[in-house]
Coordinates of C-alpha atoms and ligand atoms in Angstrom, one line a residue:
M158 CA 92.5 67.3 -162.7
Q159 CA 94.6 65.8 -165.7
Y160 CA 92.3 64.4 -168.5
E161 CA 93.6 61.3 -170.3
W162 CA 92.2 59.8 -173.5
W163 CA 89.8 57.5 -171.6
H164 CA 88.0 60.3 -169.7
E165 CA 87.0 61.9 -173.0
A166 CA 86.4 58.8 -175.1
V167 CA 83.2 57.1 -176.2
I168 CA 83.8 53.4 -176.0
Y169 CA 81.9 51.0 -178.4
Q170 CA 81.6 47.4 -177.4
I171 CA 82.1 44.7 -180.1
Y172 CA 80.8 41.1 -179.6
P173 CA 83.3 39.7 -182.1
R174 CA 81.0 36.7 -183.1
S175 CA 78.5 39.1 -184.3
F176 CA 80.3 42.2 -185.7
M177 CA 81.5 41.1 -189.2
D178 CA 82.3 37.9 -190.8
S179 CA 85.2 38.2 -193.3
N180 CA 85.6 34.6 -194.5
G181 CA 82.1 33.4 -195.0
D182 CA 81.5 30.9 -192.1
G183 CA 78.6 32.9 -190.6
I184 CA 80.6 33.8 -187.7
G185 CA 82.2 37.3 -186.9
D186 CA 86.0 37.6 -186.8
L187 CA 88.9 39.9 -186.2
A188 CA 89.5 40.6 -189.9
G189 CA 85.9 41.5 -190.0
I190 CA 86.3 44.0 -187.3
T191 CA 89.3 45.5 -189.0
S192 CA 87.3 45.9 -192.3
K193 CA 84.8 48.0 -190.4
L194 CA 87.1 50.3 -188.5
D195 CA 86.5 53.0 -190.9
Y196 CA 82.8 52.9 -190.0
L197 CA 83.7 53.1 -186.3
A198 CA 86.3 55.9 -186.5
G199 CA 84.8 57.8 -189.4
T200 CA 81.1 57.2 -190.1
L201 CA 80.1 56.8 -186.5
G202 CA 82.9 58.6 -184.7
V203 CA 83.6 56.7 -181.6
D204 CA 87.0 56.9 -180.0
A205 CA 87.7 53.3 -178.5
I206 CA 86.5 49.8 -179.1
W207 CA 86.2 47.0 -176.4
I208 CA 86.3 43.6 -178.0
S209 CA 84.6 40.8 -176.1
P210 CA 86.8 37.7 -175.7
F211 CA 88.4 36.3 -179.0
Y212 CA 90.8 34.0 -177.2
K213 CA 91.2 30.3 -177.6
S214 CA 88.0 28.7 -176.2
P215 CA 85.8 25.7 -176.5
M216 CA 83.0 28.3 -176.4
A217 CA 81.0 26.9 -173.5
D218 CA 80.3 30.5 -172.7
F219 CA 81.2 32.0 -176.1
G220 CA 84.7 32.9 -175.2
Y221 CA 84.2 33.8 -171.5
D222 CA 85.7 30.3 -170.9
V223 CA 89.3 31.0 -171.9
A224 CA 91.6 27.9 -172.8
D225 CA 94.6 30.2 -173.7
Y226 CA 94.8 33.8 -172.5
V227 CA 97.5 34.7 -174.9
D228 CA 96.2 33.4 -178.2
V229 CA 93.4 33.9 -180.7
D230 CA 90.8 31.3 -181.3
P231 CA 91.0 30.1 -184.9
M232 CA 87.3 30.9 -185.2
F233 CA 88.2 34.6 -185.0
G234 CA 91.5 34.5 -186.6
T235 CA 95.3 34.7 -185.6
L236 CA 97.6 36.9 -183.6
E237 CA 98.7 38.4 -186.8
D238 CA 95.1 39.5 -187.5
F239 CA 95.0 40.9 -184.1
D240 CA 98.1 42.9 -184.6
A241 CA 96.8 44.2 -188.0
L242 CA 93.5 45.3 -186.2
V243 CA 95.5 47.2 -183.5
T244 CA 97.8 48.8 -186.0
Q245 CA 94.9 50.1 -188.3
A246 CA 92.8 51.1 -185.3
H247 CA 95.6 53.3 -184.0
D248 CA 96.1 54.7 -187.4
L249 CA 92.6 55.9 -187.4
G250 CA 93.0 57.1 -183.9
L251 CA 90.9 54.4 -182.3
R252 CA 91.9 52.9 -178.9
V253 CA 91.7 49.2 -178.4
I254 CA 90.4 47.6 -175.2
V255 CA 90.3 43.8 -174.8
D256 CA 88.3 41.7 -172.3
W257 CA 90.3 39.9 -169.6
V258 CA 88.7 37.1 -167.6
P259 CA 90.4 36.9 -164.2
N260 CA 87.9 34.9 -162.4
H261 CA 87.9 31.7 -164.2
S262 CA 89.6 29.9 -167.1
S263 CA 88.1 27.1 -169.2
S264 CA 88.1 23.6 -167.9
M265 CA 90.0 23.0 -171.0
H266 CA 92.9 25.3 -170.2
P267 CA 96.1 23.4 -169.8
W268 CA 96.4 24.8 -166.3
F269 CA 93.3 23.2 -165.2
V270 CA 94.0 20.0 -167.0
E271 CA 97.1 19.8 -165.0
S272 CA 95.5 20.9 -161.8
R273 CA 92.8 18.2 -161.9
S274 CA 95.3 15.5 -162.8
S275 CA 96.3 14.8 -159.2
R276 CA 96.1 16.2 -155.7
D277 CA 99.9 16.9 -155.6
N278 CA 100.2 18.4 -159.0
P279 CA 102.1 21.6 -158.8
K280 CA 99.1 23.5 -160.3
R281 CA 96.6 21.9 -158.0
D282 CA 96.4 25.1 -156.0
W283 CA 95.9 27.3 -159.1
Y284 CA 92.3 26.5 -158.7
V285 CA 90.0 26.1 -155.8
W286 CA 89.8 22.4 -154.7
K287 CA 88.1 21.3 -151.5
D288 CA 87.2 18.0 -149.8
P289 CA 83.4 17.0 -149.8
A290 CA 81.5 17.7 -146.7
P291 CA 81.2 14.7 -144.3
D292 CA 78.1 13.5 -146.1
G293 CA 79.8 13.6 -149.4
S294 CA 78.0 16.7 -150.6
E295 CA 79.4 20.1 -151.7
P296 CA 81.8 21.8 -149.4
N297 CA 79.4 24.7 -148.8
N298 CA 76.1 26.2 -150.1
W299 CA 77.4 28.4 -152.9
I300 CA 75.4 28.5 -156.1
S301 CA 76.6 29.2 -159.6
V302 CA 75.4 32.4 -161.2
F303 CA 74.1 30.2 -164.0
S304 CA 72.2 28.0 -161.4
G305 CA 73.1 24.8 -159.7
P306 CA 75.8 24.3 -157.1
A307 CA 79.0 26.3 -157.6
W308 CA 81.0 23.0 -157.0
T309 CA 81.6 20.0 -159.2
L310 CA 83.1 16.7 -157.9
D311 CA 86.1 15.5 -159.6
E312 CA 85.5 11.7 -159.3
H313 CA 89.3 10.9 -160.1
T314 CA 90.7 12.9 -157.3
G315 CA 87.8 12.9 -154.9
Q316 CA 87.6 16.7 -154.4
Y317 CA 85.2 19.3 -155.5
Y318 CA 86.3 22.3 -157.6
L319 CA 84.7 25.8 -157.4
H320 CA 83.0 27.4 -160.4
S321 CA 81.1 30.7 -159.8
F322 CA 79.7 30.3 -163.4
L323 CA 79.6 27.2 -165.6
S324 CA 81.2 23.9 -164.5
E325 CA 83.4 24.5 -167.8
Q326 CA 84.5 27.6 -166.0
P327 CA 86.6 26.7 -162.9
D328 CA 87.5 29.7 -160.7
L329 CA 91.2 30.6 -160.5
N330 CA 92.8 30.8 -157.1
W331 CA 94.2 34.2 -156.9
R332 CA 95.5 33.5 -153.4
N333 CA 98.2 31.4 -155.1
P334 CA 101.2 33.7 -155.9
A335 CA 102.4 31.8 -158.9
L336 CA 98.8 31.8 -160.5
A337 CA 98.5 35.6 -159.8
E338 CA 102.0 36.2 -161.4
A339 CA 101.0 34.0 -164.5
M340 CA 97.7 35.9 -164.9
L341 CA 99.4 39.3 -164.6
D342 CA 101.7 38.1 -167.3
T343 CA 98.8 37.8 -169.7
L344 CA 98.1 41.4 -169.2
R345 CA 101.7 42.2 -170.1
F346 CA 101.4 40.1 -173.2
W347 CA 98.6 42.2 -174.7
L348 CA 100.0 45.5 -173.6
R349 CA 103.2 44.7 -175.4
R350 CA 101.0 44.0 -178.4
G351 CA 99.7 47.5 -178.1
V352 CA 96.4 47.3 -176.4
D353 CA 95.2 50.4 -174.7
G354 CA 93.3 48.8 -171.9
F355 CA 91.2 46.0 -170.5
R356 CA 87.6 45.4 -169.6
L357 CA 87.8 43.0 -166.6
D358 CA 85.1 40.3 -166.6
A359 CA 83.1 39.4 -163.5
C360 CA 86.1 40.8 -161.5
H361 CA 84.9 41.2 -158.1
F362 CA 84.3 37.4 -158.0
A363 CA 88.0 36.8 -158.1
M364 CA 88.6 36.9 -154.3
K365 CA 86.3 35.0 -151.9
D366 CA 86.3 34.3 -148.3
P367 CA 89.5 32.3 -147.5
L368 CA 87.6 30.1 -145.1
Y369 CA 84.9 29.3 -147.8
R370 CA 82.0 29.7 -145.4
S371 CA 78.5 29.2 -146.5
N372 CA 76.6 32.2 -147.6
P373 CA 73.7 33.5 -145.4
V374 CA 70.4 32.6 -146.8
L375 CA 67.8 35.3 -147.4
E376 CA 65.0 35.2 -145.0
R377 CA 62.0 33.8 -146.8
P378 CA 59.7 36.7 -147.8
E379 CA 56.1 36.3 -146.5
H380 CA 54.8 35.4 -149.8
G381 CA 57.5 33.0 -150.7
Y382 CA 60.6 33.6 -152.9
K383 CA 58.4 34.3 -155.9
D384 CA 60.7 34.7 -159.0
L385 CA 63.8 34.8 -157.0
G386 CA 66.2 32.3 -158.6
E387 CA 68.3 30.0 -156.2
Y388 CA 71.3 32.3 -156.7
D389 CA 69.4 35.3 -155.5
R390 CA 68.1 33.5 -152.4
L391 CA 71.6 33.8 -151.0
I392 CA 73.3 36.8 -149.5
H393 CA 76.6 36.9 -151.3
L394 CA 78.8 37.6 -148.4
Y395 CA 81.5 35.0 -148.8
D396 CA 81.6 34.0 -152.5
R397 CA 82.7 37.2 -154.0
G398 CA 84.1 40.6 -153.4
H399 CA 86.4 39.7 -150.4
P400 CA 88.3 42.9 -149.3
D401 CA 91.5 41.2 -150.6
I402 CA 90.2 41.9 -154.1
H403 CA 91.5 45.5 -153.7
G404 CA 95.0 44.2 -153.5
L405 CA 94.5 42.2 -156.7
F406 CA 93.2 45.4 -158.5
R407 CA 96.1 47.4 -157.1
D408 CA 98.5 44.8 -158.7
V409 CA 96.6 45.1 -162.0
R410 CA 97.0 48.8 -161.9
A411 CA 100.7 48.6 -161.2
V412 CA 101.1 46.5 -164.4
L413 CA 99.1 49.2 -166.4
D414 CA 101.1 51.9 -164.9
D415 CA 104.3 50.2 -165.9
F416 CA 103.1 50.4 -169.5
S417 CA 101.7 54.0 -169.2
E418 CA 104.8 56.0 -169.9
E419 CA 104.2 56.4 -173.8
R420 CA 100.4 56.5 -173.3
P421 CA 98.0 55.8 -170.5
R422 CA 96.6 52.4 -170.3
F423 CA 93.1 51.8 -168.9
S424 CA 90.9 49.5 -166.9
V425 CA 87.3 49.1 -166.5
G426 CA 85.7 46.4 -164.3
E427 CA 82.4 44.7 -164.6
I428 CA 81.0 45.1 -161.1
H429 CA 77.4 44.8 -160.4
L430 CA 77.2 46.8 -157.2
E431 CA 75.8 50.1 -156.1
G432 CA 76.7 53.1 -154.0
E433 CA 79.8 53.2 -151.8
E434 CA 80.6 49.7 -152.2
W435 CA 80.7 50.1 -155.9
A436 CA 82.8 53.3 -155.6
S437 CA 85.3 51.5 -153.5
Y438 CA 86.7 49.9 -156.5
Y439 CA 88.2 53.1 -157.7
G440 CA 90.5 52.6 -154.6
E441 CA 92.5 55.7 -154.0
G442 CA 93.1 56.3 -157.7
D443 CA 95.2 53.1 -157.4
E444 CA 92.7 50.4 -158.5
L445 CA 90.3 50.3 -161.5
H446 CA 90.2 53.4 -163.6
M447 CA 86.6 52.8 -163.3
P448 CA 84.1 50.1 -162.3
Y449 CA 81.2 49.9 -164.8
H450 CA 78.1 51.7 -163.6
F451 CA 75.0 49.8 -164.5
G452 CA 72.4 52.2 -162.8
M453 CA 70.9 53.2 -166.1
L454 CA 70.0 49.7 -167.2
N455 CA 66.9 49.2 -165.4
G456 CA 64.5 51.7 -163.9
D457 CA 61.0 53.0 -163.9
W458 CA 61.9 55.5 -166.6
T459 CA 60.9 58.7 -164.8
A460 CA 62.8 62.1 -164.7
A461 CA 63.3 61.6 -161.0
W462 CA 64.7 58.0 -161.5
A463 CA 67.2 59.3 -164.0
R464 CA 68.2 62.2 -162.0
G465 CA 68.6 60.0 -159.0
V466 CA 70.9 57.4 -160.8
V467 CA 73.1 60.4 -161.8
D468 CA 73.1 62.3 -158.6
T469 CA 73.8 59.1 -156.7
Q470 CA 76.8 58.2 -158.8
E471 CA 78.2 61.8 -158.7
A472 CA 77.7 61.8 -154.8
V473 CA 79.5 58.5 -154.1
L474 CA 82.5 59.1 -156.5
P475 CA 85.8 59.3 -154.6
A476 CA 87.7 62.6 -155.2
G477 CA 89.2 62.6 -158.7
A478 CA 87.3 59.6 -159.8
W479 CA 85.5 59.7 -163.1
P480 CA 82.0 58.5 -163.8
N481 CA 80.6 56.3 -166.5
Y482 CA 77.4 55.0 -168.0
V483 CA 76.1 52.2 -170.1
L484 CA 72.8 51.4 -171.7
G485 CA 73.4 47.8 -172.8
N486 CA 75.9 45.1 -173.3
H487 CA 76.2 41.4 -174.3
D488 CA 74.2 40.2 -171.2
E489 CA 71.3 42.7 -171.2
I490 CA 68.0 43.0 -173.2
R491 CA 68.7 45.5 -176.0
I492 CA 67.7 49.1 -175.0
A493 CA 65.3 49.5 -178.0
T494 CA 63.3 46.6 -176.7
R495 CA 63.7 47.3 -173.1
Y496 CA 62.6 51.0 -173.1
G497 CA 61.0 51.2 -176.6
A498 CA 62.4 52.9 -179.7
R499 CA 61.6 56.5 -178.7
R500 CA 63.0 56.1 -175.3
A501 CA 66.2 54.6 -176.7
R502 CA 66.7 57.8 -178.7
M503 CA 66.3 59.8 -175.6
A504 CA 68.5 57.5 -173.6
T505 CA 71.2 57.7 -176.0
L506 CA 71.0 61.5 -176.0
M507 CA 71.3 61.3 -172.2
L508 CA 74.2 58.7 -172.4
L509 CA 76.2 60.8 -174.7
T510 CA 75.8 64.1 -172.8
L511 CA 76.2 63.0 -169.1
R512 CA 79.5 63.7 -167.3
G513 CA 81.4 60.4 -167.7
T514 CA 82.7 57.9 -170.2
P515 CA 79.9 56.3 -172.1
T516 CA 80.0 52.8 -173.6
L517 CA 77.8 52.1 -176.6
Y518 CA 76.9 48.6 -177.5
Y519 CA 77.2 47.6 -181.0
G520 CA 73.9 47.9 -183.0
D521 CA 72.3 50.2 -180.4
E522 CA 73.2 53.1 -182.7
L523 CA 70.7 51.4 -185.0
G524 CA 68.1 50.7 -182.4
M525 CA 68.6 47.0 -183.1
V526 CA 65.9 45.1 -181.1
Q527 CA 66.1 41.9 -179.0
A528 CA 65.6 38.9 -181.0
D529 CA 63.2 36.4 -179.7
I530 CA 65.0 33.0 -179.9
P531 CA 62.9 30.1 -178.9
S532 CA 64.3 28.0 -176.2
D533 CA 65.0 25.0 -178.3
R534 CA 67.2 27.1 -180.4
Q535 CA 69.0 29.0 -177.6
Q536 CA 72.8 28.8 -178.1
D537 CA 73.7 30.6 -174.7
P538 CA 74.2 28.0 -172.1
W539 CA 72.5 30.0 -169.6
G540 CA 69.3 30.2 -171.7
R541 CA 69.5 26.5 -172.1
R542 CA 69.6 25.9 -168.4
Q543 CA 67.1 28.6 -167.4
P544 CA 64.5 29.2 -170.1
G545 CA 63.9 33.1 -170.2
L546 CA 67.4 34.0 -169.0
G547 CA 69.3 33.4 -172.5
R548 CA 71.2 36.2 -173.8
D549 CA 71.2 35.3 -177.6
G550 CA 68.6 37.9 -178.2
C551 CA 71.1 40.9 -177.7
R552 CA 73.9 39.0 -179.5
T553 CA 72.4 38.8 -183.1
P554 CA 74.7 39.9 -186.0
M555 CA 75.3 43.6 -186.6
Q556 CA 72.9 44.7 -189.4
W557 CA 75.0 46.5 -192.1
A558 CA 72.3 46.2 -194.9
A559 CA 68.9 44.7 -195.4
G560 CA 68.5 41.0 -196.5
P561 CA 69.1 37.6 -195.0
G562 CA 72.7 38.0 -194.0
G563 CA 72.4 41.6 -193.1
G564 CA 75.6 42.6 -194.9
F565 CA 77.3 40.7 -191.9
T566 CA 78.0 37.4 -193.8
T567 CA 77.6 35.9 -197.1
A568 CA 76.7 32.6 -195.4
C569 CA 74.0 31.6 -193.0
P570 CA 74.6 33.7 -189.8
W571 CA 75.2 31.9 -186.6
L572 CA 72.1 33.6 -185.2
G573 CA 69.3 35.2 -187.3
T574 CA 68.8 38.9 -187.4
V575 CA 65.6 40.9 -186.9
D576 CA 64.9 43.7 -189.4
P577 CA 61.3 43.1 -190.8
D578 CA 60.9 46.6 -192.1
R579 CA 64.5 46.7 -193.5
V580 CA 65.3 49.9 -191.6
L581 CA 67.4 48.6 -188.7
N582 CA 70.6 48.5 -190.7
V583 CA 73.4 50.9 -191.4
E584 CA 72.8 51.3 -195.1
A585 CA 69.2 52.3 -194.8
Q586 CA 69.9 54.5 -191.8
L587 CA 72.7 56.5 -193.4
A588 CA 70.2 57.5 -196.1
D589 CA 67.6 58.7 -193.7
P590 CA 68.4 62.0 -192.0
G591 CA 65.9 61.2 -189.0
S592 CA 67.4 57.8 -188.3
M593 CA 68.8 56.5 -185.0
L594 CA 72.2 56.2 -186.6
N595 CA 72.1 59.8 -187.8
L596 CA 71.1 60.8 -184.4
T597 CA 73.8 59.0 -182.8
R598 CA 76.4 60.3 -185.3
R599 CA 75.3 63.9 -184.6
L600 CA 75.4 63.4 -180.8
L601 CA 79.0 62.1 -181.2
E602 CA 79.9 65.0 -183.3
V603 CA 78.5 67.6 -181.1
R604 CA 80.3 65.9 -178.0
K605 CA 83.5 65.8 -179.9
G606 CA 83.2 69.6 -180.5
S607 CA 82.2 70.6 -176.9
R608 CA 84.7 70.6 -174.1
A609 CA 81.8 71.2 -171.9
L610 CA 80.1 67.8 -172.8
R611 CA 83.5 66.0 -172.7
I612 CA 84.9 67.2 -169.4
G613 CA 82.5 69.8 -168.0
R614 CA 80.9 69.9 -164.5
Y615 CA 77.6 68.4 -164.2
E616 CA 74.7 70.2 -162.3
A617 CA 71.1 69.4 -162.3
I618 CA 68.7 72.2 -163.4
E619 CA 66.1 72.9 -160.7
G620 CA 62.6 74.1 -161.0
L621 CA 61.6 72.1 -164.2
P622 CA 58.2 70.4 -164.8
E623 CA 58.1 67.0 -163.0
T624 CA 58.5 64.9 -166.1
V625 CA 61.6 66.8 -167.2
F626 CA 65.3 65.9 -166.1
G627 CA 67.5 68.7 -167.0
Y628 CA 71.2 69.4 -166.4
R629 CA 74.0 71.8 -167.4
R630 CA 77.4 70.9 -168.4
R631 CA 80.0 73.6 -167.9
V632 CA 83.7 74.5 -168.4
E633 CA 85.3 77.9 -168.3
G634 CA 83.9 79.8 -171.3
E635 CA 81.3 77.1 -172.4
S636 CA 78.0 75.9 -171.1
V637 CA 75.6 73.3 -172.6
S638 CA 72.3 72.4 -171.3
V639 CA 70.1 69.2 -171.7
Y640 CA 66.5 68.7 -171.3
L641 CA 64.8 65.4 -171.3
N642 CA 61.1 64.9 -171.2
F643 CA 60.3 61.5 -169.7
G644 CA 56.6 62.1 -169.8
D645 CA 53.9 61.1 -172.2
H646 CA 52.7 64.7 -172.7
P647 CA 54.3 67.7 -174.3
V648 CA 55.7 70.2 -172.0
D649 CA 57.1 73.7 -172.1
V650 CA 60.5 74.1 -170.5
P651 CA 62.1 77.5 -169.6
A652 CA 65.3 77.4 -171.5
E653 CA 67.5 79.7 -173.5
G654 CA 69.9 78.8 -176.2
Q655 CA 70.4 77.3 -179.6
V656 CA 69.4 73.6 -180.1
L657 CA 72.6 71.7 -181.1
V658 CA 70.9 68.3 -181.5
A659 CA 67.6 66.8 -180.5
T660 CA 65.8 63.5 -180.5
R661 CA 63.5 65.0 -183.4
S662 CA 64.2 67.5 -186.0
G663 CA 61.4 69.8 -185.3
I664 CA 62.6 70.8 -181.8
R665 CA 63.5 74.4 -181.7
G666 CA 64.0 77.1 -178.9
R667 CA 61.1 79.6 -179.0
A668 CA 61.2 83.3 -178.6
G669 CA 60.8 84.4 -175.1
G670 CA 63.1 81.4 -173.7
A671 CA 60.9 78.5 -173.9
L672 CA 61.5 75.1 -175.4
A673 CA 58.6 72.9 -176.5
L674 CA 59.3 69.3 -175.9
G675 CA 57.0 66.5 -177.0
A676 CA 56.5 63.2 -175.2
L677 CA 59.9 61.5 -174.9
D678 CA 61.9 64.2 -176.6
G679 CA 65.3 65.4 -175.6
A680 CA 67.4 68.3 -176.6
V681 CA 70.9 69.7 -176.2
L682 CA 71.2 73.4 -176.1
S683 CA 74.3 75.7 -176.2
S684 CA 73.6 78.4 -173.5
Ligands
GLC752 C1 80.3 38.2 -167.3 C2 80.1 38.3 -168.8 C3 79.1 37.2 -169.1 C4 79.8 35.9 -168.8 C5 80.2 35.8 -167.4 C6 81.1 34.7 -167.1 O1 79.3 38.5 -166.6 O2 79.7 39.6 -169.2 O3 78.9 37.3 -170.5 O4 78.9 35.0 -169.1 O5 80.9 37.0 -166.9 O6 82.4 35.0 -167.5
CA753 CA1 84.2 34.2 -189.9

């Protein structure tokens, strides 16, 4: 197998609104990111950054509603700022991955403005328009991910348009060849500007049933639907993931391959599926380089669960395909809140030692916590519609230093930060040898120095206490083993070797081949 940069890279996700504000308006921007590249490449030691959308946008979904795929929103800067970011990143050896939103544009995109202007506009078919049902209602029963019908009536032309997310995010019609070509061209635009790859947003939504049939409804469970939202009461057979999506991904791959001669370009898709269906998005090595694997996001936090997630992914991977893991992103509750601070340390140790490409979410290297934003102050449209589901809490500004602006801005930040003890920030943690930041840095350093951790085989270690998940990573001439105690009690683990890095400083191998792990401890041993 040939290993490219993205097999060995650790990716770091940046939510641009919240990383660094360079011009004192309280909102992060591209020049802010550029000013922190030294931190990313040097202090922290990641290999690639993925930047969430910074394109022109009315910000109905904070940039996931794109009004121009080939320009920067003034809020974030200019194309020149972007070029400067790429140049500096590359000088530091950092790869740059940008977000690409293929399923929908903004309703303010000129394409949609044209499309809705009349039924016979040449761009009418670039979006999905359908006649009302005979009684005037929606064309079928599809529900938007953000709740409510996935269809909105355009009074002026008397037809409904489809939006899998907000009504401000009309779905593009990938079955129209001119639209498909125009979208693929937007990839070429960024590839020419030097990007190393793309993260594809909500990408398996992009192809639906060509007959637009209604989804089957889940049989009502005996005790009612309980907390199932209206979206989850449908079986999503027809509104996403039509098999034709594979053709689209092959087209995307062909564009990337065209640009891969000087250096390989990369794609990772947001696809919330599991098992073989999930794995099908690798294609035969001719679709996505990888679909994101979200199995570690939620679980009952036992050794058996973690091992199950890993073993299942390893088992369903097609030949030659490469695994990956994430612990958080801009849609999920922060790991330090979801699992607790101690577990977050252990989870990070696991993330950075498993076989596969890890993605770190900005601020998780500090153990930043979920902010509790009251519903009347929610900025996220989803949270405003469905109290409790808002995502603002994981999108608060990066905490560079203690204090009100957190070193992020000299102004009032667009969202408040949470650092009551003044320890969840870069400055404080750099000074503390036992901090989450220094643990993460050490893990990245050990990983960088170990071929076994970067590309070695994975093999679970058998015969360990029930609360311990252990695995070995091996290449010719090097072997590393990892032990994670998911339990609330200390355990002794039979293990040989020298501790390279551990969640706590006191963890050492003992004579006689035993390793004493406290509750929620993890350790990496050379063996
Ligand atoms: C993806 C993004 C999410 C966004 C949605 C619609 O799930 O991660 O933030 O709201 O797509 O674009
Ligand atoms: Ca700014």
